[in-house]
Amino acid sequence: MRRIRTSAAALLTGLALTVPVAATADATTPTVAPTSAASTTTCHGLSFKSYPTIRKGSKGAQVKVMECLLREAGRSTSVNGKFSAHDASQLAKYRSSMGFRPLKVGGRIVWSSLLSKGTRPALKGGDTGVNVLRLQRTLQSLGWTKVDLNSRYDAKTVSVVKSAQKQAHQKRTGKATVALWKDLQHGKLSGPAKKKASSKGATALAFAKKQLGDSYRFGGSGPSHWDCSGLTAGAWKKAGVKLPHSAAAQYHRGKKVSKSNLKVGDLVFFYSGPSHVGIYAGHGKIIHAPRPGSKVSYIKMSYMPFKGARRP
């Protein structure tokens, strides 16, 4: 009887459940909710504050949930919280099946697609139940954190749905329609715009952009000749931050930043040492001073071995 009461209470508050629910369950571990006839999605996590980009080598509770969701979608993933090369390959196949680029990483649109997977019921203010919770989880995974995971189609849910409909160029009724579900399941919505870069980072990037086309010179620190760390030091000096004229030394300054959380202006390092640095310019690109005989230019980060990133 205690287990039954525990399960019911947890469902009402939007928490994930394991069947059966043990009194000693670890509250930080993602679990599997009971299957509902109203929804084909049975894998859920706890109320995560964020749904990060998942790739080979990723670990943790969110990883376990994505693995579980991919398995429910017909992919042969492990469900152990450790994203292996095989898991990444299965993710790419899922992406391809949904019309996404077959990348081996999963961010907002993959979370949206997996969490919303299932039926497409019409929902409106005042409705309750597992499908409302499924919608709320999906919206939250896209970055609409204002919505509560309470299984109730309340005023906050109505407001966020209107925001999603606006982005999808649909009539802003605040009601979950088949069209909205379809866009969520097929990755048509990107969620609210990510937070703008700090004013200092934007200032540093703006300076770097003005140097595009300048010549490379070893030891160069401007005004028209630069080496890699001279350019980044000059850019951040413009933002009011003093940095040493050395890629290796700059690597130990500021806050460490993961590749998935880069903001414009961040310092991005490459090769061992590291021996090269550039300014993050968004969309997977940096501005850098490459080598003798070259000019300050844009380049895709993927063209060089990533070492790490810092935010001064």
PDB file of C-alpha atoms in Angstrom:
ATOM      1  CA  MET A   1       0.000   0.000   0.000  1.00  0.00           C
ATOM      2  CA  ARG A   2       2.873   2.369   0.798  1.00  0.00           C
ATOM      3  CA  ARG A   3       4.352   1.732  -2.646  1.00  0.00           C
ATOM      4  CA  ILE A   4       1.042   2.524  -4.339  1.00  0.00           C
ATOM      5  CA  ARG A   5       0.706   5.833  -2.459  1.00  0.00           C
ATOM      6  CA  THR A   6       4.344   6.737  -3.226  1.00  0.00           C
ATOM      7  CA  SER A   7       3.865   6.070  -6.959  1.00  0.00           C
ATOM      8  CA  ALA A   8       0.676   8.131  -7.175  1.00  0.00           C
ATOM      9  CA  ALA A   9       2.187  11.097  -5.354  1.00  0.00           C
ATOM     10  CA  ALA A  10       5.265  11.075  -7.563  1.00  0.00           C
ATOM     11  CA  LEU A  11       3.214  10.966 -10.762  1.00  0.00           C
ATOM     12  CA  LEU A  12       1.185  13.985  -9.682  1.00  0.00           C
ATOM     13  CA  THR A  13       4.330  16.020  -9.107  1.00  0.00           C
ATOM     14  CA  GLY A  14       5.815  15.060 -12.475  1.00  0.00           C
ATOM     15  CA  LEU A  15       8.653  12.945 -11.131  1.00  0.00           C
ATOM     16  CA  ALA A  16       9.895   9.907 -13.034  1.00  0.00           C
ATOM     17  CA  LEU A  17       9.132   6.515 -11.572  1.00  0.00           C
ATOM     18  CA  THR A  18      10.636   3.082 -11.497  1.00  0.00           C
ATOM     19  CA  VAL A  19       8.251   0.168 -11.476  1.00  0.00           C
ATOM     20  CA  PRO A  20       7.921  -0.653  -8.660  1.00  0.00           C
ATOM     21  CA  VAL A  21       9.006   2.428  -6.705  1.00  0.00           C
ATOM     22  CA  ALA A  22      11.329   1.551  -3.863  1.00  0.00           C
ATOM     23  CA  ALA A  23      11.305   3.641  -0.728  1.00  0.00           C
ATOM     24  CA  THR A  24      15.085   3.914  -0.936  1.00  0.00           C
ATOM     25  CA  ALA A  25      15.268   4.939  -4.619  1.00  0.00           C
ATOM     26  CA  ASP A  26      18.070   7.350  -5.486  1.00  0.00           C
ATOM     27  CA  ALA A  27      16.392  10.662  -6.268  1.00  0.00           C
ATOM     28  CA  THR A  28      19.196  11.681  -8.617  1.00  0.00           C
ATOM     29  CA  THR A  29      18.946   8.651 -10.879  1.00  0.00           C
ATOM     30  CA  PRO A  30      16.729   8.725 -14.008  1.00  0.00           C
ATOM     31  CA  THR A  31      14.127   5.975 -14.016  1.00  0.00           C
ATOM     32  CA  VAL A  32      11.350   4.571 -16.137  1.00  0.00           C
ATOM     33  CA  ALA A  33       7.745   5.636 -15.770  1.00  0.00           C
ATOM     34  CA  PRO A  34       4.779   3.288 -16.100  1.00  0.00           C
ATOM     35  CA  THR A  35       3.510   2.825 -19.634  1.00  0.00           C
ATOM     36  CA  SER A  36       0.361   4.814 -20.389  1.00  0.00           C
ATOM     37  CA  ALA A  37      -2.133   4.091 -23.134  1.00  0.00           C
ATOM     38  CA  ALA A  38      -2.231   7.831 -23.807  1.00  0.00           C
ATOM     39  CA  SER A  39       1.472   8.117 -24.531  1.00  0.00           C
ATOM     40  CA  THR A  40       4.031   5.897 -26.207  1.00  0.00           C
ATOM     41  CA  THR A  41       6.890   7.547 -24.340  1.00  0.00           C
ATOM     42  CA  THR A  42       7.768   5.761 -21.082  1.00  0.00           C
ATOM     43  CA  CYS A  43      11.338   6.955 -20.451  1.00  0.00           C
ATOM     44  CA  HIS A  44      11.577  10.106 -18.375  1.00  0.00           C
ATOM     45  CA  GLY A  45      14.127  11.807 -16.201  1.00  0.00           C
ATOM     46  CA  LEU A  46      13.685  13.787 -13.060  1.00  0.00           C
ATOM     47  CA  SER A  47      13.143  17.517 -13.288  1.00  0.00           C
ATOM     48  CA  PHE A  48      16.438  18.359 -14.945  1.00  0.00           C
ATOM     49  CA  LYS A  49      17.456  21.991 -14.886  1.00  0.00           C
ATOM     50  CA  SER A  50      19.038  21.549 -18.301  1.00  0.00           C
ATOM     51  CA  TYR A  51      19.137  19.095 -21.172  1.00  0.00           C
ATOM     52  CA  PRO A  52      22.719  19.302 -22.431  1.00  0.00           C
ATOM     53  CA  THR A  53      24.107  18.275 -25.788  1.00  0.00           C
ATOM     54  CA  ILE A  54      24.980  14.575 -25.642  1.00  0.00           C
ATOM     55  CA  ARG A  55      27.901  13.088 -27.559  1.00  0.00           C
ATOM     56  CA  LYS A  56      30.368  10.203 -27.368  1.00  0.00           C
ATOM     57  CA  GLY A  57      31.948  10.185 -23.906  1.00  0.00           C
ATOM     58  CA  SER A  58      29.092  12.062 -22.203  1.00  0.00           C
ATOM     59  CA  LYS A  59      28.068  10.656 -18.822  1.00  0.00           C
ATOM     60  CA  GLY A  60      25.346  11.217 -16.259  1.00  0.00           C
ATOM     61  CA  ALA A  61      21.633  11.153 -15.558  1.00  0.00           C
ATOM     62  CA  GLN A  62      20.613  13.027 -18.700  1.00  0.00           C
ATOM     63  CA  VAL A  63      22.684  10.626 -20.797  1.00  0.00           C
ATOM     64  CA  LYS A  64      20.842   7.648 -19.328  1.00  0.00           C
ATOM     65  CA  VAL A  65      17.496   9.233 -20.185  1.00  0.00           C
ATOM     66  CA  MET A  66      18.527   9.901 -23.793  1.00  0.00           C
ATOM     67  CA  GLU A  67      19.805   6.334 -24.124  1.00  0.00           C
ATOM     68  CA  CYS A  68      16.471   5.049 -22.822  1.00  0.00           C
ATOM     69  CA  LEU A  69      14.478   7.272 -25.170  1.00  0.00           C
ATOM     70  CA  LEU A  70      16.572   6.189 -28.155  1.00  0.00           C
ATOM     71  CA  ARG A  71      16.005   2.552 -27.260  1.00  0.00           C
ATOM     72  CA  GLU A  72      12.259   3.189 -27.104  1.00  0.00           C
ATOM     73  CA  ALA A  73      12.552   4.737 -30.563  1.00  0.00           C
ATOM     74  CA  GLY A  74      13.942   1.440 -31.871  1.00  0.00           C
ATOM     75  CA  ARG A  75      17.684   2.057 -31.554  1.00  0.00           C
ATOM     76  CA  SER A  76      19.959  -0.506 -29.865  1.00  0.00           C
ATOM     77  CA  THR A  77      21.522   1.817 -27.301  1.00  0.00           C
ATOM     78  CA  SER A  78      22.836   0.874 -23.891  1.00  0.00           C
ATOM     79  CA  VAL A  79      21.039   2.426 -20.908  1.00  0.00           C
ATOM     80  CA  ASN A  80      23.890   2.918 -18.463  1.00  0.00           C
ATOM     81  CA  GLY A  81      24.551   6.661 -18.406  1.00  0.00           C
ATOM     82  CA  LYS A  82      27.726   6.342 -20.502  1.00  0.00           C
ATOM     83  CA  PHE A  83      27.369   7.404 -24.137  1.00  0.00           C
ATOM     84  CA  SER A  84      29.527   5.041 -26.162  1.00  0.00           C
ATOM     85  CA  ALA A  85      30.621   5.170 -29.802  1.00  0.00           C
ATOM     86  CA  HIS A  86      27.853   2.676 -30.567  1.00  0.00           C
ATOM     87  CA  ASP A  87      25.294   4.876 -28.818  1.00  0.00           C
ATOM     88  CA  ALA A  88      26.502   7.875 -30.834  1.00  0.00           C
ATOM     89  CA  SER A  89      26.141   5.865 -34.044  1.00  0.00           C
ATOM     90  CA  GLN A  90      22.595   4.868 -33.082  1.00  0.00           C
ATOM     91  CA  LEU A  91      21.804   8.527 -32.363  1.00  0.00           C
ATOM     92  CA  ALA A  92      22.994   9.467 -35.861  1.00  0.00           C
ATOM     93  CA  LYS A  93      20.699   6.814 -37.340  1.00  0.00           C
ATOM     94  CA  TYR A  94      17.766   8.138 -35.333  1.00  0.00           C
ATOM     95  CA  ARG A  95      18.493  11.681 -36.498  1.00  0.00           C
ATOM     96  CA  SER A  96      18.602  10.505 -40.099  1.00  0.00           C
ATOM     97  CA  SER A  97      15.274   8.680 -39.710  1.00  0.00           C
ATOM     98  CA  MET A  98      13.666  11.921 -38.516  1.00  0.00           C
ATOM     99  CA  GLY A  99      15.075  14.007 -41.343  1.00  0.00           C
ATOM    100  CA  PHE A 100      17.818  15.638 -39.250  1.00  0.00           C
ATOM    101  CA  ARG A 101      21.470  15.822 -40.234  1.00  0.00           C
ATOM    102  CA  PRO A 102      22.998  12.427 -39.277  1.00  0.00           C
ATOM    103  CA  LEU A 103      25.303  13.860 -36.624  1.00  0.00           C
ATOM    104  CA  LYS A 104      26.483  11.814 -33.657  1.00  0.00           C
ATOM    105  CA  VAL A 105      25.454  14.482 -31.160  1.00  0.00           C
ATOM    106  CA  GLY A 106      22.062  15.358 -29.735  1.00  0.00           C
ATOM    107  CA  GLY A 107      20.989  18.760 -28.486  1.00  0.00           C
ATOM    108  CA  ARG A 108      17.695  20.624 -28.207  1.00  0.00           C
ATOM    109  CA  ILE A 109      15.956  19.293 -31.318  1.00  0.00           C
ATOM    110  CA  VAL A 110      16.838  15.689 -30.480  1.00  0.00           C
ATOM    111  CA  TRP A 111      15.565  16.077 -26.922  1.00  0.00           C
ATOM    112  CA  SER A 112      12.395  17.653 -28.302  1.00  0.00           C
ATOM    113  CA  SER A 113      11.876  14.864 -30.796  1.00  0.00           C
ATOM    114  CA  LEU A 114      12.454  12.060 -28.285  1.00  0.00           C
ATOM    115  CA  LEU A 115      10.503  13.520 -25.368  1.00  0.00           C
ATOM    116  CA  SER A 116       7.473  14.431 -27.493  1.00  0.00           C
ATOM    117  CA  LYS A 117       7.426  11.128 -29.377  1.00  0.00           C
ATOM    118  CA  GLY A 118       4.041   9.408 -29.283  1.00  0.00           C
ATOM    119  CA  THR A 119       0.445  10.449 -29.842  1.00  0.00           C
ATOM    120  CA  ARG A 120      -0.561  13.998 -30.776  1.00  0.00           C
ATOM    121  CA  PRO A 121      -3.557  14.775 -28.568  1.00  0.00           C
ATOM    122  CA  ALA A 122      -5.303  18.137 -28.570  1.00  0.00           C
ATOM    123  CA  LEU A 123      -4.690  19.805 -25.201  1.00  0.00           C
ATOM    124  CA  LYS A 124      -5.938  23.054 -23.695  1.00  0.00           C
ATOM    125  CA  GLY A 125      -5.976  25.024 -20.472  1.00  0.00           C
ATOM    126  CA  GLY A 126      -7.357  23.015 -17.563  1.00  0.00           C
ATOM    127  CA  ASP A 127      -6.352  19.623 -18.946  1.00  0.00           C
ATOM    128  CA  THR A 128      -4.273  17.270 -16.790  1.00  0.00           C
ATOM    129  CA  GLY A 129      -2.423  13.998 -17.183  1.00  0.00           C
ATOM    130  CA  VAL A 130       0.591  12.289 -18.662  1.00  0.00           C
ATOM    131  CA  ASN A 131       0.325  13.956 -22.071  1.00  0.00           C
ATOM    132  CA  VAL A 132       0.374  17.397 -20.469  1.00  0.00           C
ATOM    133  CA  LEU A 133       3.514  16.354 -18.589  1.00  0.00           C
ATOM    134  CA  ARG A 134       5.043  15.017 -21.823  1.00  0.00           C
ATOM    135  CA  LEU A 135       4.395  18.371 -23.482  1.00  0.00           C
ATOM    136  CA  GLN A 136       5.834  20.282 -20.518  1.00  0.00           C
ATOM    137  CA  ARG A 137       9.008  18.179 -20.497  1.00  0.00           C
ATOM    138  CA  THR A 138       9.454  18.744 -24.209  1.00  0.00           C
ATOM    139  CA  LEU A 139       9.043  22.500 -23.941  1.00  0.00           C
ATOM    140  CA  GLN A 140      11.439  22.644 -21.013  1.00  0.00           C
ATOM    141  CA  SER A 141      14.055  20.625 -22.905  1.00  0.00           C
ATOM    142  CA  LEU A 142      13.948  23.263 -25.645  1.00  0.00           C
ATOM    143  CA  GLY A 143      14.816  25.949 -23.114  1.00  0.00           C
ATOM    144  CA  TRP A 144      11.372  27.222 -22.141  1.00  0.00           C
ATOM    145  CA  THR A 145      12.147  26.801 -18.453  1.00  0.00           C
ATOM    146  CA  LYS A 146       9.228  28.981 -17.354  1.00  0.00           C
ATOM    147  CA  VAL A 147       6.909  25.978 -17.721  1.00  0.00           C
ATOM    148  CA  ASP A 148       6.371  23.825 -14.608  1.00  0.00           C
ATOM    149  CA  LEU A 149       6.426  20.018 -14.695  1.00  0.00           C
ATOM    150  CA  ASN A 150       3.158  19.560 -12.856  1.00  0.00           C
ATOM    151  CA  SER A 151       0.946  17.628 -15.335  1.00  0.00           C
ATOM    152  CA  ARG A 152      -1.508  20.551 -15.304  1.00  0.00           C
ATOM    153  CA  TYR A 153      -2.166  22.668 -18.376  1.00  0.00           C
ATOM    154  CA  ASP A 154      -1.926  25.864 -16.367  1.00  0.00           C
ATOM    155  CA  ALA A 155      -1.427  29.509 -17.282  1.00  0.00           C
ATOM    156  CA  LYS A 156       2.368  29.107 -17.585  1.00  0.00           C
ATOM    157  CA  THR A 157       1.941  26.218 -19.989  1.00  0.00           C
ATOM    158  CA  VAL A 158      -0.528  28.235 -22.074  1.00  0.00           C
ATOM    159  CA  SER A 159       1.957  31.134 -22.215  1.00  0.00           C
ATOM    160  CA  VAL A 160       4.881  28.941 -23.266  1.00  0.00           C
ATOM    161  CA  VAL A 161       2.794  27.121 -25.873  1.00  0.00           C
ATOM    162  CA  LYS A 162       1.917  30.517 -27.372  1.00  0.00           C
ATOM    163  CA  SER A 163       5.654  31.294 -27.575  1.00  0.00           C
ATOM    164  CA  ALA A 164       6.265  27.971 -29.326  1.00  0.00           C
ATOM    165  CA  GLN A 165       3.411  28.602 -31.748  1.00  0.00           C
ATOM    166  CA  LYS A 166       4.801  32.036 -32.553  1.00  0.00           C
ATOM    167  CA  GLN A 167       8.166  30.488 -33.395  1.00  0.00           C
ATOM    168  CA  ALA A 168       6.419  27.857 -35.539  1.00  0.00           C
ATOM    169  CA  HIS A 169       4.387  30.571 -37.334  1.00  0.00           C
ATOM    170  CA  GLN A 170       1.165  29.008 -36.082  1.00  0.00           C
ATOM    171  CA  LYS A 171      -1.903  30.725 -34.689  1.00  0.00           C
ATOM    172  CA  ARG A 172      -1.194  31.647 -31.068  1.00  0.00           C
ATOM    173  CA  THR A 173      -4.086  29.884 -29.381  1.00  0.00           C
ATOM    174  CA  GLY A 174      -2.154  28.484 -26.434  1.00  0.00           C
ATOM    175  CA  LYS A 175      -3.648  25.075 -27.237  1.00  0.00           C
ATOM    176  CA  ALA A 176      -1.498  22.051 -28.114  1.00  0.00           C
ATOM    177  CA  THR A 177      -2.544  21.014 -31.618  1.00  0.00           C
ATOM    178  CA  VAL A 178      -1.511  18.205 -33.941  1.00  0.00           C
ATOM    179  CA  ALA A 179       0.566  20.763 -35.861  1.00  0.00           C
ATOM    180  CA  LEU A 180       2.475  21.774 -32.738  1.00  0.00           C
ATOM    181  CA  TRP A 181       3.157  18.165 -31.731  1.00  0.00           C
ATOM    182  CA  LYS A 182       4.353  17.415 -35.260  1.00  0.00           C
ATOM    183  CA  ASP A 183       6.803  20.324 -35.220  1.00  0.00           C
ATOM    184  CA  LEU A 184       8.137  19.266 -31.816  1.00  0.00           C
ATOM    185  CA  GLN A 185       8.586  15.652 -32.916  1.00  0.00           C
ATOM    186  CA  HIS A 186      10.358  16.610 -36.118  1.00  0.00           C
ATOM    187  CA  GLY A 187      12.697  19.188 -34.619  1.00  0.00           C
ATOM    188  CA  LYS A 188      11.114  22.237 -36.214  1.00  0.00           C
ATOM    189  CA  LEU A 189      11.395  24.345 -33.059  1.00  0.00           C
ATOM    190  CA  SER A 190      14.673  25.561 -31.600  1.00  0.00           C
ATOM    191  CA  GLY A 191      13.376  27.037 -28.365  1.00  0.00           C
ATOM    192  CA  PRO A 192      13.988  30.561 -27.061  1.00  0.00           C
ATOM    193  CA  ALA A 193      17.137  32.337 -28.124  1.00  0.00           C
ATOM    194  CA  LYS A 194      20.103  31.440 -25.985  1.00  0.00           C
ATOM    195  CA  LYS A 195      21.443  34.059 -23.619  1.00  0.00           C
ATOM    196  CA  LYS A 196      23.446  36.726 -25.309  1.00  0.00           C
ATOM    197  CA  ALA A 197      27.158  36.726 -24.836  1.00  0.00           C
ATOM    198  CA  SER A 198      28.587  38.918 -22.124  1.00  0.00           C
ATOM    199  CA  SER A 199      29.256  42.464 -23.229  1.00  0.00           C
ATOM    200  CA  LYS A 200      32.971  41.821 -22.766  1.00  0.00           C
ATOM    201  CA  GLY A 201      32.902  38.768 -25.026  1.00  0.00           C
ATOM    202  CA  ALA A 202      30.965  40.672 -27.660  1.00  0.00           C
ATOM    203  CA  THR A 203      33.471  43.528 -27.430  1.00  0.00           C
ATOM    204  CA  ALA A 204      36.398  41.129 -27.855  1.00  0.00           C
ATOM    205  CA  LEU A 205      34.794  39.522 -30.902  1.00  0.00           C
ATOM    206  CA  ALA A 206      33.980  42.893 -32.450  1.00  0.00           C
ATOM    207  CA  PHE A 207      37.652  43.870 -32.146  1.00  0.00           C
ATOM    208  CA  ALA A 208      38.786  40.592 -33.726  1.00  0.00           C
ATOM    209  CA  LYS A 209      36.407  41.120 -36.654  1.00  0.00           C
ATOM    210  CA  LYS A 210      38.012  44.484 -37.371  1.00  0.00           C
ATOM    211  CA  GLN A 211      41.387  42.757 -37.755  1.00  0.00           C
ATOM    212  CA  LEU A 212      40.178  40.321 -40.452  1.00  0.00           C
ATOM    213  CA  GLY A 213      42.601  40.480 -43.365  1.00  0.00           C
ATOM    214  CA  ASP A 214      45.551  41.702 -41.273  1.00  0.00           C
ATOM    215  CA  SER A 215      48.825  39.828 -41.814  1.00  0.00           C
ATOM    216  CA  TYR A 216      50.308  37.206 -39.503  1.00  0.00           C
ATOM    217  CA  ARG A 217      53.605  38.046 -37.839  1.00  0.00           C
ATOM    218  CA  PHE A 218      55.263  35.935 -35.153  1.00  0.00           C
ATOM    219  CA  GLY A 219      55.106  37.933 -31.914  1.00  0.00           C
ATOM    220  CA  GLY A 220      52.772  40.418 -33.563  1.00  0.00           C
ATOM    221  CA  SER A 221      50.469  42.395 -31.289  1.00  0.00           C
ATOM    222  CA  GLY A 222      49.005  44.912 -33.721  1.00  0.00           C
ATOM    223  CA  PRO A 223      47.982  47.273 -34.975  1.00  0.00           C
ATOM    224  CA  SER A 224      48.091  45.518 -38.381  1.00  0.00           C
ATOM    225  CA  HIS A 225      50.200  42.384 -37.742  1.00  0.00           C
ATOM    226  CA  TRP A 226      49.255  39.606 -35.291  1.00  0.00           C
ATOM    227  CA  ASP A 227      50.119  36.173 -34.100  1.00  0.00           C
ATOM    228  CA  CYS A 228      47.429  33.987 -32.557  1.00  0.00           C
ATOM    229  CA  SER A 229      47.807  34.984 -28.903  1.00  0.00           C
ATOM    230  CA  GLY A 230      48.611  38.576 -29.804  1.00  0.00           C
ATOM    231  CA  LEU A 231      45.228  38.824 -31.507  1.00  0.00           C
ATOM    232  CA  THR A 232      43.315  37.308 -28.593  1.00  0.00           C
ATOM    233  CA  ALA A 233      45.187  39.434 -26.086  1.00  0.00           C
ATOM    234  CA  GLY A 234      44.449  42.546 -28.127  1.00  0.00           C
ATOM    235  CA  ALA A 235      40.782  41.623 -28.432  1.00  0.00           C
ATOM    236  CA  TRP A 236      40.319  41.113 -24.704  1.00  0.00           C
ATOM    237  CA  LYS A 237      42.390  44.207 -23.886  1.00  0.00           C
ATOM    238  CA  LYS A 238      39.716  46.135 -25.788  1.00  0.00           C
ATOM    239  CA  ALA A 239      37.177  44.513 -23.423  1.00  0.00           C
ATOM    240  CA  GLY A 240      39.197  45.640 -20.399  1.00  0.00           C
ATOM    241  CA  VAL A 241      40.885  42.299 -19.610  1.00  0.00           C
ATOM    242  CA  LYS A 242      44.662  41.876 -19.651  1.00  0.00           C
ATOM    243  CA  LEU A 243      45.974  38.559 -20.994  1.00  0.00           C
ATOM    244  CA  PRO A 244      49.548  37.282 -21.457  1.00  0.00           C
ATOM    245  CA  HIS A 245      50.943  37.093 -24.977  1.00  0.00           C
ATOM    246  CA  SER A 246      51.078  33.279 -25.008  1.00  0.00           C
ATOM    247  CA  ALA A 247      48.506  30.643 -25.971  1.00  0.00           C
ATOM    248  CA  ALA A 248      49.751  28.278 -23.257  1.00  0.00           C
ATOM    249  CA  ALA A 249      49.542  30.997 -20.603  1.00  0.00           C
ATOM    250  CA  GLN A 250      46.098  32.164 -21.718  1.00  0.00           C
ATOM    251  CA  TYR A 251      44.880  28.578 -21.359  1.00  0.00           C
ATOM    252  CA  HIS A 252      45.114  28.987 -17.579  1.00  0.00           C
ATOM    253  CA  ARG A 253      43.231  32.283 -17.403  1.00  0.00           C
ATOM    254  CA  GLY A 254      39.523  32.708 -16.774  1.00  0.00           C
ATOM    255  CA  LYS A 255      36.747  30.148 -16.463  1.00  0.00           C
ATOM    256  CA  LYS A 256      36.935  26.760 -18.131  1.00  0.00           C
ATOM    257  CA  VAL A 257      34.166  26.346 -20.735  1.00  0.00           C
ATOM    258  CA  SER A 258      32.929  23.163 -22.436  1.00  0.00           C
ATOM    259  CA  LYS A 259      32.674  23.013 -26.211  1.00  0.00           C
ATOM    260  CA  SER A 260      28.872  22.768 -25.959  1.00  0.00           C
ATOM    261  CA  ASN A 261      28.617  25.986 -23.901  1.00  0.00           C
ATOM    262  CA  LEU A 262      30.810  28.325 -25.916  1.00  0.00           C
ATOM    263  CA  LYS A 263      29.795  31.971 -26.242  1.00  0.00           C
ATOM    264  CA  VAL A 264      31.167  34.542 -28.659  1.00  0.00           C
ATOM    265  CA  GLY A 265      34.435  36.018 -27.463  1.00  0.00           C
ATOM    266  CA  ASP A 266      35.554  32.878 -25.624  1.00  0.00           C
ATOM    267  CA  LEU A 267      39.145  31.768 -26.107  1.00  0.00           C
ATOM    268  CA  VAL A 268      39.340  28.442 -27.966  1.00  0.00           C
ATOM    269  CA  PHE A 269      42.578  26.440 -27.841  1.00  0.00           C
ATOM    270  CA  PHE A 270      44.004  23.799 -30.159  1.00  0.00           C
ATOM    271  CA  TYR A 271      46.831  21.244 -30.344  1.00  0.00           C
ATOM    272  CA  SER A 272      48.992  20.121 -27.454  1.00  0.00           C
ATOM    273  CA  GLY A 273      50.471  22.758 -25.207  1.00  0.00           C
ATOM    274  CA  PRO A 274      48.125  24.297 -26.260  1.00  0.00           C
ATOM    275  CA  SER A 275      49.996  25.965 -29.094  1.00  0.00           C
ATOM    276  CA  HIS A 276      47.194  27.831 -30.856  1.00  0.00           C
ATOM    277  CA  VAL A 277      44.277  30.031 -29.793  1.00  0.00           C
ATOM    278  CA  GLY A 278      41.430  31.888 -31.455  1.00  0.00           C
ATOM    279  CA  ILE A 279      38.314  33.918 -30.589  1.00  0.00           C
ATOM    280  CA  TYR A 280      34.999  32.059 -30.753  1.00  0.00           C
ATOM    281  CA  ALA A 281      32.741  33.705 -33.338  1.00  0.00           C
ATOM    282  CA  GLY A 282      29.656  31.491 -33.062  1.00  0.00           C
ATOM    283  CA  HIS A 283      28.307  28.681 -35.258  1.00  0.00           C
ATOM    284  CA  GLY A 284      31.363  26.488 -34.659  1.00  0.00           C
ATOM    285  CA  LYS A 285      33.851  29.023 -36.047  1.00  0.00           C
ATOM    286  CA  ILE A 286      36.703  31.101 -34.651  1.00  0.00           C
ATOM    287  CA  ILE A 287      38.656  34.122 -35.811  1.00  0.00           C
ATOM    288  CA  HIS A 288      42.394  33.500 -35.608  1.00  0.00           C
ATOM    289  CA  ALA A 289      45.815  34.472 -36.870  1.00  0.00           C
ATOM    290  CA  PRO A 290      46.924  31.173 -38.446  1.00  0.00           C
ATOM    291  CA  ARG A 291      50.597  31.075 -39.506  1.00  0.00           C
ATOM    292  CA  PRO A 292      53.368  32.978 -41.364  1.00  0.00           C
ATOM    293  CA  GLY A 293      52.206  34.003 -44.816  1.00  0.00           C
ATOM    294  CA  SER A 294      48.534  33.983 -43.829  1.00  0.00           C
ATOM    295  CA  LYS A 295      45.989  36.563 -42.718  1.00  0.00           C
ATOM    296  CA  VAL A 296      43.572  36.902 -39.816  1.00  0.00           C
ATOM    297  CA  SER A 297      40.529  34.884 -40.889  1.00  0.00           C
ATOM    298  CA  TYR A 298      37.581  32.695 -39.948  1.00  0.00           C
ATOM    299  CA  ILE A 299      37.944  28.931 -39.691  1.00  0.00           C
ATOM    300  CA  LYS A 300      35.762  26.049 -38.536  1.00  0.00           C
ATOM    301  CA  MET A 301      36.858  24.685 -35.167  1.00  0.00           C
ATOM    302  CA  SER A 302      36.512  21.155 -36.535  1.00  0.00           C
ATOM    303  CA  TYR A 303      39.524  21.681 -38.805  1.00  0.00           C
ATOM    304  CA  MET A 304      41.881  21.605 -35.805  1.00  0.00           C
ATOM    305  CA  PRO A 305      42.195  19.316 -32.746  1.00  0.00           C
ATOM    306  CA  PHE A 306      40.253  20.987 -29.936  1.00  0.00           C
ATOM    307  CA  LYS A 307      42.185  21.334 -26.653  1.00  0.00           C
ATOM    308  CA  GLY A 308      39.838  23.408 -24.512  1.00  0.00           C
ATOM    309  CA  ALA A 309      38.205  26.799 -24.021  1.00  0.00           C
ATOM    310  CA  ARG A 310      38.280  29.631 -21.479  1.00  0.00           C
ATOM    311  CA  ARG A 311      36.156  32.676 -20.735  1.00  0.00           C
ATOM    312  CA  PRO A 312      38.381  35.515 -19.407  1.00  0.00           C
TER     313      PRO A 312
END
